[in-house]
Amino acid sequence: MSITRSTEWHERAQQVIPGGVSSPVRAFRAVGGQPRYFESGSGAYITDVDGNRYLDFVLSWGPMIVGHANPEVVESVIETVRHSSSFGAPTPVEVQLAEEISARYAPAEKVRFVSSGTEAVMTALRLARAATSRNVIVKFTGNYHGHVDSMLVAAGSGVATLGLPNSPGVTPGQAQDTVVVQYNNYDAVRELFDTRGHEIAAVIVEAVPANAGLILPEGDFNSFLREITEQHGSLFILDEVMTGFRLSAAGWYGLLQPSWTPDLITFGKVIGGGYPLAAVAGRAEVMNQLAPLGSVYQAGTLSGNPVAATAGLVTLKLCTPEVYAALDYAAFGAMQSIKDAFVSVGIPHTVQSVGNLFSVFFTNETVYSFEQAQTQDVSKFNAFFHALLNQGVYIPPSAYEAWFVSSMHDAEAMEFFDQAVGAAAQEIA
Ligand SMILES: Cc1ncc(COP(=O)(O)O)c(C=O)c1O
């Protein structure tokens, strides 16, 4: 496989872009080797600048749920662009997208569009603080909520301690109102609420933690969080940026159908259909505190952009029950192929999933926390990543990421994957 052109582009990129990339994981630092530069995609496959074709399990980290360059999405975007790509004023399509989101996801009574999941989270946190007149936000280890300063916070040494800045540039002041608790640690959450419940504005959690590999909730952790936040007058923010409209027509919430509602929900990825669009949504009473109805400030030059809203709306309309069945089928097939391949060569592994979202840990243990995820054999993952890449399969370039499938990962693609993963497993055994 020649990667001459990717190598040239990466050298050139590094002259003008830090590390050559617009988001760090793309640089392959975790797995080593040469990042590929891409120029086209169609359905389940992507093609790099050297002409190598790969079956894609990254899918732009989730948005390309109906495959790359879906003809209906492409046509509708072209049609929209012909009438201008932005007005900085209201457009019908953002209303239609908000209606579609609300219709699918009942707790999303009102929706405010932004351009990234990070912005959605930032807005949700501000709203929660304003609505409760409290400062403290509780988050969990291994849960990622974008690069908001107050979320780039690591746990201290205790089970539920004040956050410490996790990146230079995050000040102790920005970190001090974030408390980081170990995921799935019910006792630590109870203890925290017993002592500081009156200070807690909100708890934020990934509907299914999938940014440290896919970590399984123990028991009904989200319901527990809803209950305890309600008891203490704190808000519950469910982060569905990754899971929203992917796990089902209404995301994790639609898959599990709990009897409760979150106060606020953050969405991104699928709702933009591959364009920069995300949203904060939730209870009207809370959402109405946003300007101009309320006094909580939030704005954006390109927020609700009509091109992105069109792509998102068409994508959601394409996400029929048949599409969700196809996603589940593809994910199930991929997981089975991985298990069969590793069992046949004796590689310790655990494949974890919730619905069609899954990841592979190189350990025999079930993983319930980030701390546990870190005990896996990362060097084995890195070898697996490169072996698959050489077979023409592009998976996330890190041992701590979930894999994504699209409705275009059909039987033929999954047969190709089965062969590739078999060969990769033999290579790294
Ligand atoms: C659960 C979750 N929340 C928030 C974000 C941040 O979204 P964005 O990358 O669009 O800023 C991500 C991104 O992967 C995410 O997975």
XYZ file of C-alpha atoms and ligand atoms in Angstrom, residues 61 115-119 121 144-147 206 211 239-243 266 268-269 278, ligand 1:
38
model
C -16.714 10.014 14.578
C -22.079 24.559 15.837
C -20.347 21.872 17.926
C -20.963 19.464 20.769
C -18.508 21.474 22.846
C -20.661 24.580 22.464
C -22.242 21.396 26.543
C -15.780 13.358 27.475
C -17.948 16.398 26.903
C -15.862 18.383 24.439
C -13.094 20.856 25.191
C -22.612 10.575 28.640
C -15.049 8.169 24.755
C -24.986 14.105 26.893
C -26.274 12.374 23.761
C -23.780 13.990 21.380
C -22.511 10.552 20.408
C -25.546 8.362 21.057
C -26.871 17.813 24.371
C -24.342 16.790 17.935
C -22.849 14.512 15.274
C -25.145 20.605 17.433
C -20.305 12.689 24.370
C -19.669 13.869 23.687
N -19.939 15.100 24.115
C -19.410 16.188 23.525
C -18.533 16.063 22.465
C -17.955 17.279 21.812
O -18.471 17.433 20.535
P -17.660 18.250 19.420
O -16.473 17.436 19.041
O -18.643 18.436 18.303
O -17.280 19.564 20.042
C -18.217 14.784 21.993
C -17.279 14.610 20.863
O -16.869 13.539 20.521
C -18.809 13.657 22.621
O -18.541 12.417 22.196
